[in-house]
Amino acid sequence: MTIVYALVSRQKTVLAEYTATLVTGNFPTVTRMLLAKIPVTDGKMTYVYDDYVFHYVVENGICYLCMSDEKNKHRLPYAFLQDIQHLFLAKYGLEIAQRAIAFSLNDEFSAIIQQRMEHFNSGGAMDNIDTLKNQIDEVKEGMVQNIEKVLERGEKIELLVDKTDRLNQQAFRFESSSRGLRRHMYWKRMRNIAICSVFGLVLVFILVAEGCGGFDFHRCRLH
Protein backbone atom coordinates (compact mmCIF):
# COMPACT_ATOMS: atom_id res chain seq x y z
CA MET A 1 0.00 0.00 0.00
CA THR A 2 1.41 3.36 -1.05
CA ILE A 3 -0.21 6.78 -0.83
CA VAL A 4 1.08 8.72 -3.82
CA TYR A 5 -0.94 11.95 -3.85
CA ALA A 6 -2.93 14.06 -1.42
CA LEU A 7 -4.64 17.43 -1.19
CA VAL A 8 -6.77 19.68 0.97
CA SER A 9 -9.47 21.69 -0.79
CA ARG A 10 -12.58 23.76 -0.27
CA GLN A 11 -14.87 22.30 -2.91
CA LYS A 12 -12.94 22.84 -6.18
CA THR A 13 -10.45 25.28 -4.66
CA VAL A 14 -7.25 23.38 -3.86
CA LEU A 15 -5.53 24.88 -0.83
CA ALA A 16 -2.53 22.56 -0.68
CA GLU A 17 -1.39 19.38 -2.39
CA TYR A 18 1.61 17.06 -2.60
CA THR A 19 2.70 14.38 -5.07
CA ALA A 20 5.19 11.68 -4.08
CA THR A 21 8.60 12.32 -5.65
CA LEU A 22 8.84 9.01 -7.53
CA VAL A 23 5.43 9.29 -9.15
CA THR A 24 4.29 11.41 -12.08
CA GLY A 25 1.05 11.45 -14.00
CA ASN A 26 -2.14 13.32 -14.77
CA PHE A 27 -3.96 12.48 -11.54
CA PRO A 28 -4.06 16.15 -10.42
CA THR A 29 -6.18 16.75 -13.54
CA VAL A 30 -8.38 13.75 -12.76
CA THR A 31 -8.70 14.98 -9.18
CA ARG A 32 -9.96 18.38 -10.32
CA MET A 33 -12.73 16.60 -12.22
CA LEU A 34 -13.53 14.51 -9.16
CA LEU A 35 -13.63 17.52 -6.81
CA ALA A 36 -16.42 19.01 -8.90
CA LYS A 37 -18.52 15.89 -8.15
CA ILE A 38 -17.83 15.52 -4.43
CA PRO A 39 -20.81 16.67 -2.28
CA VAL A 40 -20.15 19.53 0.12
CA THR A 41 -21.98 17.68 2.88
CA ASP A 42 -19.97 15.83 5.51
CA GLY A 43 -19.03 12.30 4.53
CA LYS A 44 -16.37 9.98 3.22
CA MET A 45 -16.06 7.86 0.10
CA THR A 46 -13.67 5.73 -1.90
CA TYR A 47 -13.67 5.92 -5.70
CA VAL A 48 -11.99 3.24 -7.78
CA TYR A 49 -10.25 4.49 -10.91
CA ASP A 50 -8.56 1.73 -12.95
CA ASP A 51 -5.82 0.34 -10.65
CA TYR A 52 -5.91 3.30 -8.28
CA VAL A 53 -8.31 4.52 -5.62
CA PHE A 54 -9.21 7.98 -4.41
CA HIS A 55 -10.26 8.30 -0.77
CA TYR A 56 -11.77 11.45 0.63
CA VAL A 57 -13.25 12.86 3.82
CA VAL A 58 -15.37 16.04 3.81
CA GLU A 59 -16.07 17.89 7.02
CA ASN A 60 -17.34 21.45 7.43
CA GLY A 61 -16.93 22.05 3.71
CA ILE A 62 -13.23 21.09 3.66
CA CYS A 63 -12.18 18.06 1.62
CA TYR A 64 -9.17 15.92 2.50
CA LEU A 65 -8.33 13.57 -0.37
CA CYS A 66 -5.59 11.09 -1.20
CA MET A 67 -4.82 8.58 -3.95
CA SER A 68 -3.36 5.15 -3.27
CA ASP A 69 -2.36 2.17 -5.36
CA GLU A 70 -4.22 -0.68 -3.70
CA LYS A 71 -7.94 -1.23 -4.13
CA ASN A 72 -8.82 -3.43 -1.19
CA LYS A 73 -7.15 -1.60 1.70
CA HIS A 74 -8.73 1.48 3.19
CA ARG A 75 -7.57 1.79 6.78
CA LEU A 76 -4.18 3.32 5.98
CA PRO A 77 -5.52 6.02 3.62
CA TYR A 78 -8.30 6.99 6.02
CA ALA A 79 -5.90 7.05 8.97
CA PHE A 80 -3.67 9.30 6.88
CA LEU A 81 -6.58 11.60 6.00
CA GLN A 82 -7.64 11.79 9.63
CA ASP A 83 -4.09 12.76 10.55
CA ILE A 84 -3.93 15.41 7.80
CA GLN A 85 -7.30 16.80 8.86
CA HIS A 86 -6.16 17.12 12.49
CA LEU A 87 -2.89 18.85 11.53
CA PHE A 88 -4.57 21.17 9.03
CA LEU A 89 -7.24 22.37 11.45
CA ALA A 90 -4.73 22.72 14.28
CA LYS A 91 -2.56 24.93 12.08
CA TYR A 92 -5.14 27.05 10.27
CA GLY A 93 -8.56 26.51 11.78
CA LEU A 94 -11.83 26.63 9.86
CA GLU A 95 -11.91 30.41 9.48
CA ILE A 96 -8.72 30.57 7.41
CA ALA A 97 -9.68 27.42 5.48
CA GLN A 98 -13.04 28.93 4.52
CA ARG A 99 -11.59 32.14 3.05
CA ALA A 100 -8.15 31.08 1.76
CA ILE A 101 -7.57 31.42 -1.98
CA ALA A 102 -6.26 28.61 -4.20
CA PHE A 103 -2.82 27.28 -3.19
CA SER A 104 -2.33 30.07 -0.64
CA LEU A 105 -1.50 27.43 2.00
CA ASN A 106 0.54 25.21 -0.29
CA ASP A 107 4.01 26.50 0.55
CA GLU A 108 3.62 25.59 4.21
CA PHE A 109 1.23 22.67 4.26
CA SER A 110 2.52 20.68 1.28
CA ALA A 111 5.68 19.98 3.30
CA ILE A 112 3.51 18.65 6.16
CA ILE A 113 1.57 16.44 3.72
CA GLN A 114 4.89 15.11 2.39
CA GLN A 115 6.20 14.35 5.88
CA ARG A 116 3.04 12.54 6.96
CA MET A 117 2.75 10.66 3.66
CA GLU A 118 6.30 9.34 4.03
CA HIS A 119 5.56 8.45 7.66
CA PHE A 120 2.44 6.43 6.78
CA ASN A 121 4.02 4.80 3.72
CA SER A 122 6.98 3.64 5.79
CA GLY A 123 4.70 1.78 8.22
CA GLY A 124 5.14 4.25 11.04
CA ALA A 125 1.44 4.78 11.65
CA MET A 126 0.30 1.47 13.13
CA ASP A 127 -0.88 3.14 16.35
CA ASN A 128 -3.06 5.49 14.34
CA ILE A 129 -4.52 2.58 12.38
CA ASP A 130 -5.20 0.51 15.51
CA THR A 131 -7.07 3.47 16.99
CA LEU A 132 -9.00 3.93 13.77
CA LYS A 133 -10.13 0.29 13.82
CA ASN A 134 -12.42 1.14 16.71
CA GLN A 135 -14.03 3.90 14.63
CA ILE A 136 -14.29 2.28 11.19
CA ASP A 137 -13.83 -1.44 10.65
CA GLU A 138 -13.59 -1.12 6.86
CA VAL A 139 -15.19 1.13 4.32
CA LYS A 140 -18.65 -0.33 3.81
CA GLU A 141 -19.66 -1.70 0.43
CA GLY A 142 -21.91 1.30 -0.24
CA MET A 143 -19.00 3.68 0.33
CA VAL A 144 -16.91 2.25 -2.50
CA GLN A 145 -17.89 3.25 -6.04
CA ASN A 146 -16.39 3.07 -9.46
CA ILE A 147 -15.54 6.57 -10.57
CA GLU A 148 -17.45 6.01 -13.83
CA LYS A 149 -20.65 6.27 -11.78
CA VAL A 150 -19.66 9.77 -10.72
CA LEU A 151 -18.20 11.23 -13.91
CA GLU A 152 -20.57 11.92 -16.76
CA ARG A 153 -20.29 10.25 -20.15
CA GLY A 154 -17.22 11.52 -21.98
CA GLU A 155 -15.67 12.98 -18.83
CA LYS A 156 -13.57 9.99 -17.91
CA ILE A 157 -10.02 10.36 -19.13
CA GLU A 158 -7.21 7.89 -18.97
CA LEU A 159 -5.39 7.99 -15.66
CA LEU A 160 -1.69 8.11 -16.41
CA VAL A 161 0.64 7.18 -13.57
CA ASP A 162 4.34 6.61 -13.99
CA LYS A 163 6.02 5.00 -11.02
CA THR A 164 9.67 5.72 -11.60
CA ASP A 165 11.65 2.51 -11.95
CA ARG A 166 15.01 3.04 -10.29
CA LEU A 167 16.58 0.33 -12.45
CA ASN A 168 15.33 1.99 -15.61
CA GLN A 169 16.58 5.30 -14.34
CA GLN A 170 19.99 3.82 -13.70
CA ALA A 171 20.04 2.20 -17.14
CA PHE A 172 19.11 5.50 -18.74
CA ARG A 173 21.79 7.32 -16.79
CA PHE A 174 24.33 4.64 -17.75
CA GLU A 175 23.35 4.87 -21.42
CA SER A 176 23.53 8.65 -21.33
CA SER A 177 26.87 8.52 -19.55
CA SER A 178 28.16 6.01 -22.11
CA ARG A 179 27.15 8.26 -25.00
CA GLY A 180 28.76 11.21 -23.28
CA LEU A 181 31.94 9.24 -22.64
CA ARG A 182 32.12 8.07 -26.26
CA ARG A 183 31.61 11.63 -27.46
CA HIS A 184 34.27 12.89 -25.06
CA MET A 185 36.76 10.21 -26.14
CA TYR A 186 36.09 10.96 -29.82
CA TRP A 187 36.85 14.66 -29.46
CA LYS A 188 39.83 13.90 -27.26
CA ARG A 189 41.18 11.60 -29.98
CA MET A 190 40.57 14.28 -32.63
CA ARG A 191 42.31 16.86 -30.48
CA ASN A 192 45.31 14.56 -29.99
CA ILE A 193 45.49 13.90 -33.75
CA ALA A 194 45.37 17.63 -34.45
CA ILE A 195 48.10 18.34 -31.88
CA CYS A 196 50.29 15.56 -33.25
CA SER A 197 49.76 16.81 -36.81
CA VAL A 198 50.75 20.36 -35.90
CA PHE A 199 53.75 19.08 -33.94
CA GLY A 200 54.79 16.91 -36.89
CA LEU A 201 54.53 19.83 -39.31
CA VAL A 202 56.58 22.05 -37.00
CA LEU A 203 59.20 19.32 -36.62
CA VAL A 204 59.44 18.83 -40.41
CA PHE A 205 59.74 22.59 -40.85
CA ILE A 206 62.57 22.77 -38.31
CA LEU A 207 64.45 19.83 -39.89
CA VAL A 208 64.09 21.27 -43.39
CA ALA A 209 65.18 24.69 -42.17
CA GLU A 210 68.20 23.18 -40.45
CA GLY A 211 69.20 21.32 -43.64
CA CYS A 212 68.81 24.50 -45.67
CA GLY A 213 71.08 26.56 -43.45
CA GLY A 214 68.54 28.26 -41.25
CA PHE A 215 65.11 29.75 -41.33
CA ASP A 216 66.01 31.90 -44.36
CA PHE A 217 66.64 28.67 -46.35
CA HIS A 218 69.70 30.29 -48.07
CA ARG A 219 71.27 26.92 -48.98
CA CYS A 220 68.11 25.73 -50.68
CA ARG A 221 67.34 28.82 -52.67
CA LEU A 222 67.68 28.67 -56.44
CA HIS A 223 70.39 31.03 -57.67
PDB file of C-alpha atoms in Angstrom:
ATOM      1  CA  MET A   1       0.000   0.000   0.000  1.00  0.00           C
ATOM      2  CA  THR A   2       1.409   3.355  -1.054  1.00  0.00           C
ATOM      3  CA  ILE A   3      -0.209   6.778  -0.833  1.00  0.00           C
ATOM      4  CA  VAL A   4       1.084   8.723  -3.816  1.00  0.00           C
ATOM      5  CA  TYR A   5      -0.941  11.951  -3.852  1.00  0.00           C
ATOM      6  CA  ALA A   6      -2.932  14.058  -1.418  1.00  0.00           C
ATOM      7  CA  LEU A   7      -4.640  17.433  -1.189  1.00  0.00           C
ATOM      8  CA  VAL A   8      -6.773  19.678   0.974  1.00  0.00           C
ATOM      9  CA  SER A   9      -9.470  21.685  -0.787  1.00  0.00           C
ATOM     10  CA  ARG A  10     -12.575  23.764  -0.271  1.00  0.00           C
ATOM     11  CA  GLN A  11     -14.874  22.304  -2.905  1.00  0.00           C
ATOM     12  CA  LYS A  12     -12.943  22.837  -6.183  1.00  0.00           C
ATOM     13  CA  THR A  13     -10.453  25.279  -4.659  1.00  0.00           C
ATOM     14  CA  VAL A  14      -7.249  23.380  -3.857  1.00  0.00           C
ATOM     15  CA  LEU A  15      -5.533  24.885  -0.833  1.00  0.00           C
ATOM     16  CA  ALA A  16      -2.529  22.556  -0.678  1.00  0.00           C
ATOM     17  CA  GLU A  17      -1.392  19.378  -2.386  1.00  0.00           C
ATOM     18  CA  TYR A  18       1.612  17.064  -2.603  1.00  0.00           C
ATOM     19  CA  THR A  19       2.695  14.378  -5.074  1.00  0.00           C
ATOM     20  CA  ALA A  20       5.194  11.683  -4.085  1.00  0.00           C
ATOM     21  CA  THR A  21       8.601  12.317  -5.654  1.00  0.00           C
ATOM     22  CA  LEU A  22       8.841   9.008  -7.532  1.00  0.00           C
ATOM     23  CA  VAL A  23       5.430   9.287  -9.151  1.00  0.00           C
ATOM     24  CA  THR A  24       4.292  11.409 -12.075  1.00  0.00           C
ATOM     25  CA  GLY A  25       1.046  11.448 -13.997  1.00  0.00           C
ATOM     26  CA  ASN A  26      -2.143  13.322 -14.773  1.00  0.00           C
ATOM     27  CA  PHE A  27      -3.956  12.475 -11.538  1.00  0.00           C
ATOM     28  CA  PRO A  28      -4.065  16.147 -10.425  1.00  0.00           C
ATOM     29  CA  THR A  29      -6.183  16.754 -13.543  1.00  0.00           C
ATOM     30  CA  VAL A  30      -8.380  13.746 -12.760  1.00  0.00           C
ATOM     31  CA  THR A  31      -8.702  14.975  -9.181  1.00  0.00           C
ATOM     32  CA  ARG A  32      -9.964  18.384 -10.319  1.00  0.00           C
ATOM     33  CA  MET A  33     -12.733  16.604 -12.217  1.00  0.00           C
ATOM     34  CA  LEU A  34     -13.528  14.512  -9.159  1.00  0.00           C
ATOM     35  CA  LEU A  35     -13.634  17.519  -6.808  1.00  0.00           C
ATOM     36  CA  ALA A  36     -16.423  19.009  -8.897  1.00  0.00           C
ATOM     37  CA  LYS A  37     -18.524  15.891  -8.154  1.00  0.00           C
ATOM     38  CA  ILE A  38     -17.835  15.522  -4.426  1.00  0.00           C
ATOM     39  CA  PRO A  39     -20.810  16.665  -2.282  1.00  0.00           C
ATOM     40  CA  VAL A  40     -20.155  19.527   0.119  1.00  0.00           C
ATOM     41  CA  THR A  41     -21.983  17.681   2.884  1.00  0.00           C
ATOM     42  CA  ASP A  42     -19.971  15.827   5.514  1.00  0.00           C
ATOM     43  CA  GLY A  43     -19.034  12.300   4.532  1.00  0.00           C
ATOM     44  CA  LYS A  44     -16.371   9.984   3.221  1.00  0.00           C
ATOM     45  CA  MET A  45     -16.057   7.859   0.100  1.00  0.00           C
ATOM     46  CA  THR A  46     -13.666   5.734  -1.899  1.00  0.00           C
ATOM     47  CA  TYR A  47     -13.667   5.917  -5.697  1.00  0.00           C
ATOM     48  CA  VAL A  48     -11.988   3.235  -7.782  1.00  0.00           C
ATOM     49  CA  TYR A  49     -10.248   4.489 -10.913  1.00  0.00           C
ATOM     50  CA  ASP A  50      -8.563   1.734 -12.946  1.00  0.00           C
ATOM     51  CA  ASP A  51      -5.820   0.342 -10.646  1.00  0.00           C
ATOM     52  CA  TYR A  52      -5.915   3.299  -8.276  1.00  0.00           C
ATOM     53  CA  VAL A  53      -8.308   4.517  -5.623  1.00  0.00           C
ATOM     54  CA  PHE A  54      -9.214   7.980  -4.411  1.00  0.00           C
ATOM     55  CA  HIS A  55     -10.264   8.296  -0.774  1.00  0.00           C
ATOM     56  CA  TYR A  56     -11.770  11.448   0.631  1.00  0.00           C
ATOM     57  CA  VAL A  57     -13.250  12.864   3.816  1.00  0.00           C
ATOM     58  CA  VAL A  58     -15.374  16.035   3.806  1.00  0.00           C
ATOM     59  CA  GLU A  59     -16.068  17.885   7.018  1.00  0.00           C
ATOM     60  CA  ASN A  60     -17.344  21.451   7.429  1.00  0.00           C
ATOM     61  CA  GLY A  61     -16.926  22.048   3.707  1.00  0.00           C
ATOM     62  CA  ILE A  62     -13.228  21.094   3.662  1.00  0.00           C
ATOM     63  CA  CYS A  63     -12.180  18.063   1.623  1.00  0.00           C
ATOM     64  CA  TYR A  64      -9.173  15.919   2.502  1.00  0.00           C
ATOM     65  CA  LEU A  65      -8.330  13.573  -0.366  1.00  0.00           C
ATOM     66  CA  CYS A  66      -5.587  11.091  -1.204  1.00  0.00           C
ATOM     67  CA  MET A  67      -4.823   8.577  -3.953  1.00  0.00           C
ATOM     68  CA  SER A  68      -3.356   5.147  -3.265  1.00  0.00           C
ATOM     69  CA  ASP A  69      -2.356   2.173  -5.362  1.00  0.00           C
ATOM     70  CA  GLU A  70      -4.217  -0.684  -3.702  1.00  0.00           C
ATOM     71  CA  LYS A  71      -7.938  -1.229  -4.133  1.00  0.00           C
ATOM     72  CA  ASN A  72      -8.819  -3.429  -1.192  1.00  0.00           C
ATOM     73  CA  LYS A  73      -7.149  -1.597   1.698  1.00  0.00           C
ATOM     74  CA  HIS A  74      -8.730   1.483   3.194  1.00  0.00           C
ATOM     75  CA  ARG A  75      -7.573   1.793   6.782  1.00  0.00           C
ATOM     76  CA  LEU A  76      -4.180   3.316   5.975  1.00  0.00           C
ATOM     77  CA  PRO A  77      -5.521   6.024   3.619  1.00  0.00           C
ATOM     78  CA  TYR A  78      -8.303   6.991   6.025  1.00  0.00           C
ATOM     79  CA  ALA A  79      -5.900   7.053   8.972  1.00  0.00           C
ATOM     80  CA  PHE A  80      -3.666   9.303   6.877  1.00  0.00           C
ATOM     81  CA  LEU A  81      -6.579  11.601   5.995  1.00  0.00           C
ATOM     82  CA  GLN A  82      -7.639  11.787   9.634  1.00  0.00           C
ATOM     83  CA  ASP A  83      -4.090  12.756  10.555  1.00  0.00           C
ATOM     84  CA  ILE A  84      -3.929  15.409   7.801  1.00  0.00           C
ATOM     85  CA  GLN A  85      -7.299  16.804   8.863  1.00  0.00           C
ATOM     86  CA  HIS A  86      -6.162  17.123  12.487  1.00  0.00           C
ATOM     87  CA  LEU A  87      -2.894  18.845  11.535  1.00  0.00           C
ATOM     88  CA  PHE A  88      -4.570  21.171   9.030  1.00  0.00           C
ATOM     89  CA  LEU A  89      -7.245  22.372  11.445  1.00  0.00           C
ATOM     90  CA  ALA A  90      -4.729  22.720  14.281  1.00  0.00           C
ATOM     91  CA  LYS A  91      -2.556  24.925  12.082  1.00  0.00           C
ATOM     92  CA  TYR A  92      -5.136  27.046  10.265  1.00  0.00           C
ATOM     93  CA  GLY A  93      -8.556  26.506  11.784  1.00  0.00           C
ATOM     94  CA  LEU A  94     -11.833  26.626   9.856  1.00  0.00           C
ATOM     95  CA  GLU A  95     -11.907  30.407   9.481  1.00  0.00           C
ATOM     96  CA  ILE A  96      -8.723  30.568   7.407  1.00  0.00           C
ATOM     97  CA  ALA A  97      -9.676  27.421   5.482  1.00  0.00           C
ATOM     98  CA  GLN A  98     -13.042  28.925   4.515  1.00  0.00           C
ATOM     99  CA  ARG A  99     -11.586  32.136   3.046  1.00  0.00           C
ATOM    100  CA  ALA A 100      -8.145  31.079   1.758  1.00  0.00           C
ATOM    101  CA  ILE A 101      -7.567  31.418  -1.985  1.00  0.00           C
ATOM    102  CA  ALA A 102      -6.264  28.608  -4.204  1.00  0.00           C
ATOM    103  CA  PHE A 103      -2.822  27.284  -3.187  1.00  0.00           C
ATOM    104  CA  SER A 104      -2.327  30.067  -0.640  1.00  0.00           C
ATOM    105  CA  LEU A 105      -1.498  27.432   2.005  1.00  0.00           C
ATOM    106  CA  ASN A 106       0.535  25.210  -0.293  1.00  0.00           C
ATOM    107  CA  ASP A 107       4.014  26.501   0.551  1.00  0.00           C
ATOM    108  CA  GLU A 108       3.616  25.593   4.206  1.00  0.00           C
ATOM    109  CA  PHE A 109       1.230  22.671   4.262  1.00  0.00           C
ATOM    110  CA  SER A 110       2.524  20.682   1.278  1.00  0.00           C
ATOM    111  CA  ALA A 111       5.677  19.983   3.303  1.00  0.00           C
ATOM    112  CA  ILE A 112       3.515  18.651   6.156  1.00  0.00           C
ATOM    113  CA  ILE A 113       1.573  16.439   3.718  1.00  0.00           C
ATOM    114  CA  GLN A 114       4.895  15.112   2.390  1.00  0.00           C
ATOM    115  CA  GLN A 115       6.197  14.355   5.883  1.00  0.00           C
ATOM    116  CA  ARG A 116       3.039  12.539   6.959  1.00  0.00           C
ATOM    117  CA  MET A 117       2.754  10.655   3.655  1.00  0.00           C
ATOM    118  CA  GLU A 118       6.296   9.335   4.034  1.00  0.00           C
ATOM    119  CA  HIS A 119       5.556   8.448   7.656  1.00  0.00           C
ATOM    120  CA  PHE A 120       2.437   6.432   6.782  1.00  0.00           C
ATOM    121  CA  ASN A 121       4.017   4.798   3.723  1.00  0.00           C
ATOM    122  CA  SER A 122       6.976   3.637   5.787  1.00  0.00           C
ATOM    123  CA  GLY A 123       4.700   1.779   8.221  1.00  0.00           C
ATOM    124  CA  GLY A 124       5.137   4.247  11.037  1.00  0.00           C
ATOM    125  CA  ALA A 125       1.442   4.777  11.650  1.00  0.00           C
ATOM    126  CA  MET A 126       0.299   1.472  13.132  1.00  0.00           C
ATOM    127  CA  ASP A 127      -0.875   3.139  16.349  1.00  0.00           C
ATOM    128  CA  ASN A 128      -3.064   5.486  14.343  1.00  0.00           C
ATOM    129  CA  ILE A 129      -4.516   2.581  12.379  1.00  0.00           C
ATOM    130  CA  ASP A 130      -5.195   0.507  15.507  1.00  0.00           C
ATOM    131  CA  THR A 131      -7.068   3.471  16.986  1.00  0.00           C
ATOM    132  CA  LEU A 132      -9.000   3.932  13.772  1.00  0.00           C
ATOM    133  CA  LYS A 133     -10.126   0.287  13.817  1.00  0.00           C
ATOM    134  CA  ASN A 134     -12.420   1.137  16.707  1.00  0.00           C
ATOM    135  CA  GLN A 135     -14.025   3.896  14.625  1.00  0.00           C
ATOM    136  CA  ILE A 136     -14.294   2.278  11.190  1.00  0.00           C
ATOM    137  CA  ASP A 137     -13.828  -1.437  10.647  1.00  0.00           C
ATOM    138  CA  GLU A 138     -13.588  -1.117   6.865  1.00  0.00           C
ATOM    139  CA  VAL A 139     -15.194   1.131   4.319  1.00  0.00           C
ATOM    140  CA  LYS A 140     -18.649  -0.334   3.807  1.00  0.00           C
ATOM    141  CA  GLU A 141     -19.665  -1.697   0.427  1.00  0.00           C
ATOM    142  CA  GLY A 142     -21.905   1.302  -0.240  1.00  0.00           C
ATOM    143  CA  MET A 143     -18.997   3.677   0.334  1.00  0.00           C
ATOM    144  CA  VAL A 144     -16.914   2.253  -2.501  1.00  0.00           C
ATOM    145  CA  GLN A 145     -17.887   3.252  -6.039  1.00  0.00           C
ATOM    146  CA  ASN A 146     -16.392   3.068  -9.459  1.00  0.00           C
ATOM    147  CA  ILE A 147     -15.536   6.571 -10.568  1.00  0.00           C
ATOM    148  CA  GLU A 148     -17.445   6.014 -13.826  1.00  0.00           C
ATOM    149  CA  LYS A 149     -20.653   6.267 -11.784  1.00  0.00           C
ATOM    150  CA  VAL A 150     -19.660   9.773 -10.720  1.00  0.00           C
ATOM    151  CA  LEU A 151     -18.204  11.228 -13.912  1.00  0.00           C
ATOM    152  CA  GLU A 152     -20.572  11.918 -16.765  1.00  0.00           C
ATOM    153  CA  ARG A 153     -20.294  10.246 -20.152  1.00  0.00           C
ATOM    154  CA  GLY A 154     -17.222  11.520 -21.977  1.00  0.00           C
ATOM    155  CA  GLU A 155     -15.672  12.983 -18.829  1.00  0.00           C
ATOM    156  CA  LYS A 156     -13.573   9.987 -17.910  1.00  0.00           C
ATOM    157  CA  ILE A 157     -10.020  10.359 -19.133  1.00  0.00           C
ATOM    158  CA  GLU A 158      -7.205   7.888 -18.966  1.00  0.00           C
ATOM    159  CA  LEU A 159      -5.386   7.993 -15.659  1.00  0.00           C
ATOM    160  CA  LEU A 160      -1.689   8.107 -16.411  1.00  0.00           C
ATOM    161  CA  VAL A 161       0.636   7.185 -13.565  1.00  0.00           C
ATOM    162  CA  ASP A 162       4.339   6.609 -13.990  1.00  0.00           C
ATOM    163  CA  LYS A 163       6.022   5.002 -11.024  1.00  0.00           C
ATOM    164  CA  THR A 164       9.674   5.722 -11.596  1.00  0.00           C
ATOM    165  CA  ASP A 165      11.650   2.514 -11.951  1.00  0.00           C
ATOM    166  CA  ARG A 166      15.009   3.035 -10.287  1.00  0.00           C
ATOM    167  CA  LEU A 167      16.579   0.327 -12.449  1.00  0.00           C
ATOM    168  CA  ASN A 168      15.332   1.992 -15.613  1.00  0.00           C
ATOM    169  CA  GLN A 169      16.585   5.299 -14.340  1.00  0.00           C
ATOM    170  CA  GLN A 170      19.993   3.817 -13.698  1.00  0.00           C
ATOM    171  CA  ALA A 171      20.035   2.200 -17.136  1.00  0.00           C
ATOM    172  CA  PHE A 172      19.111   5.501 -18.743  1.00  0.00           C
ATOM    173  CA  ARG A 173      21.786   7.318 -16.785  1.00  0.00           C
ATOM    174  CA  PHE A 174      24.326   4.638 -17.747  1.00  0.00           C
ATOM    175  CA  GLU A 175      23.353   4.868 -21.423  1.00  0.00           C
ATOM    176  CA  SER A 176      23.527   8.652 -21.331  1.00  0.00           C
ATOM    177  CA  SER A 177      26.866   8.518 -19.554  1.00  0.00           C
ATOM    178  CA  SER A 178      28.163   6.008 -22.107  1.00  0.00           C
ATOM    179  CA  ARG A 179      27.147   8.258 -24.997  1.00  0.00           C
ATOM    180  CA  GLY A 180      28.757  11.213 -23.276  1.00  0.00           C
ATOM    181  CA  LEU A 181      31.936   9.242 -22.641  1.00  0.00           C
ATOM    182  CA  ARG A 182      32.125   8.067 -26.260  1.00  0.00           C
ATOM    183  CA  ARG A 183      31.605  11.628 -27.456  1.00  0.00           C
ATOM    184  CA  HIS A 184      34.272  12.895 -25.062  1.00  0.00           C
ATOM    185  CA  MET A 185      36.761  10.215 -26.139  1.00  0.00           C
ATOM    186  CA  TYR A 186      36.092  10.964 -29.822  1.00  0.00           C
ATOM    187  CA  TRP A 187      36.854  14.658 -29.462  1.00  0.00           C
ATOM    188  CA  LYS A 188      39.826  13.903 -27.264  1.00  0.00           C
ATOM    189  CA  ARG A 189      41.179  11.601 -29.978  1.00  0.00           C
ATOM    190  CA  MET A 190      40.568  14.278 -32.631  1.00  0.00           C
ATOM    191  CA  ARG A 191      42.314  16.856 -30.480  1.00  0.00           C
ATOM    192  CA  ASN A 192      45.307  14.560 -29.987  1.00  0.00           C
ATOM    193  CA  ILE A 193      45.493  13.895 -33.753  1.00  0.00           C
ATOM    194  CA  ALA A 194      45.373  17.634 -34.451  1.00  0.00           C
ATOM    195  CA  ILE A 195      48.098  18.344 -31.876  1.00  0.00           C
ATOM    196  CA  CYS A 196      50.289  15.558 -33.251  1.00  0.00           C
ATOM    197  CA  SER A 197      49.760  16.806 -36.812  1.00  0.00           C
ATOM    198  CA  VAL A 198      50.753  20.356 -35.903  1.00  0.00           C
ATOM    199  CA  PHE A 199      53.746  19.084 -33.940  1.00  0.00           C
ATOM    200  CA  GLY A 200      54.787  16.915 -36.888  1.00  0.00           C
ATOM    201  CA  LEU A 201      54.529  19.833 -39.311  1.00  0.00           C
ATOM    202  CA  VAL A 202      56.585  22.048 -37.003  1.00  0.00           C
ATOM    203  CA  LEU A 203      59.199  19.316 -36.623  1.00  0.00           C
ATOM    204  CA  VAL A 204      59.442  18.832 -40.411  1.00  0.00           C
ATOM    205  CA  PHE A 205      59.741  22.592 -40.847  1.00  0.00           C
ATOM    206  CA  ILE A 206      62.567  22.765 -38.313  1.00  0.00           C
ATOM    207  CA  LEU A 207      64.449  19.829 -39.889  1.00  0.00           C
ATOM    208  CA  VAL A 208      64.088  21.272 -43.395  1.00  0.00           C
ATOM    209  CA  ALA A 209      65.179  24.690 -42.172  1.00  0.00           C
ATOM    210  CA  GLU A 210      68.202  23.181 -40.450  1.00  0.00           C
ATOM    211  CA  GLY A 211      69.201  21.317 -43.645  1.00  0.00           C
ATOM    212  CA  CYS A 212      68.807  24.498 -45.672  1.00  0.00           C
ATOM    213  CA  GLY A 213      71.082  26.565 -43.453  1.00  0.00           C
ATOM    214  CA  GLY A 214      68.535  28.258 -41.253  1.00  0.00           C
ATOM    215  CA  PHE A 215      65.113  29.746 -41.328  1.00  0.00           C
ATOM    216  CA  ASP A 216      66.015  31.902 -44.364  1.00  0.00           C
ATOM    217  CA  PHE A 217      66.643  28.668 -46.346  1.00  0.00           C
ATOM    218  CA  HIS A 218      69.697  30.295 -48.065  1.00  0.00           C
ATOM    219  CA  ARG A 219      71.266  26.918 -48.977  1.00  0.00           C
ATOM    220  CA  CYS A 220      68.111  25.730 -50.681  1.00  0.00           C
ATOM    221  CA  ARG A 221      67.340  28.818 -52.671  1.00  0.00           C
ATOM    222  CA  LEU A 222      67.682  28.669 -56.437  1.00  0.00           C
ATOM    223  CA  HIS A 223      70.391  31.028 -57.666  1.00  0.00           C
TER     224      HIS A 223
END
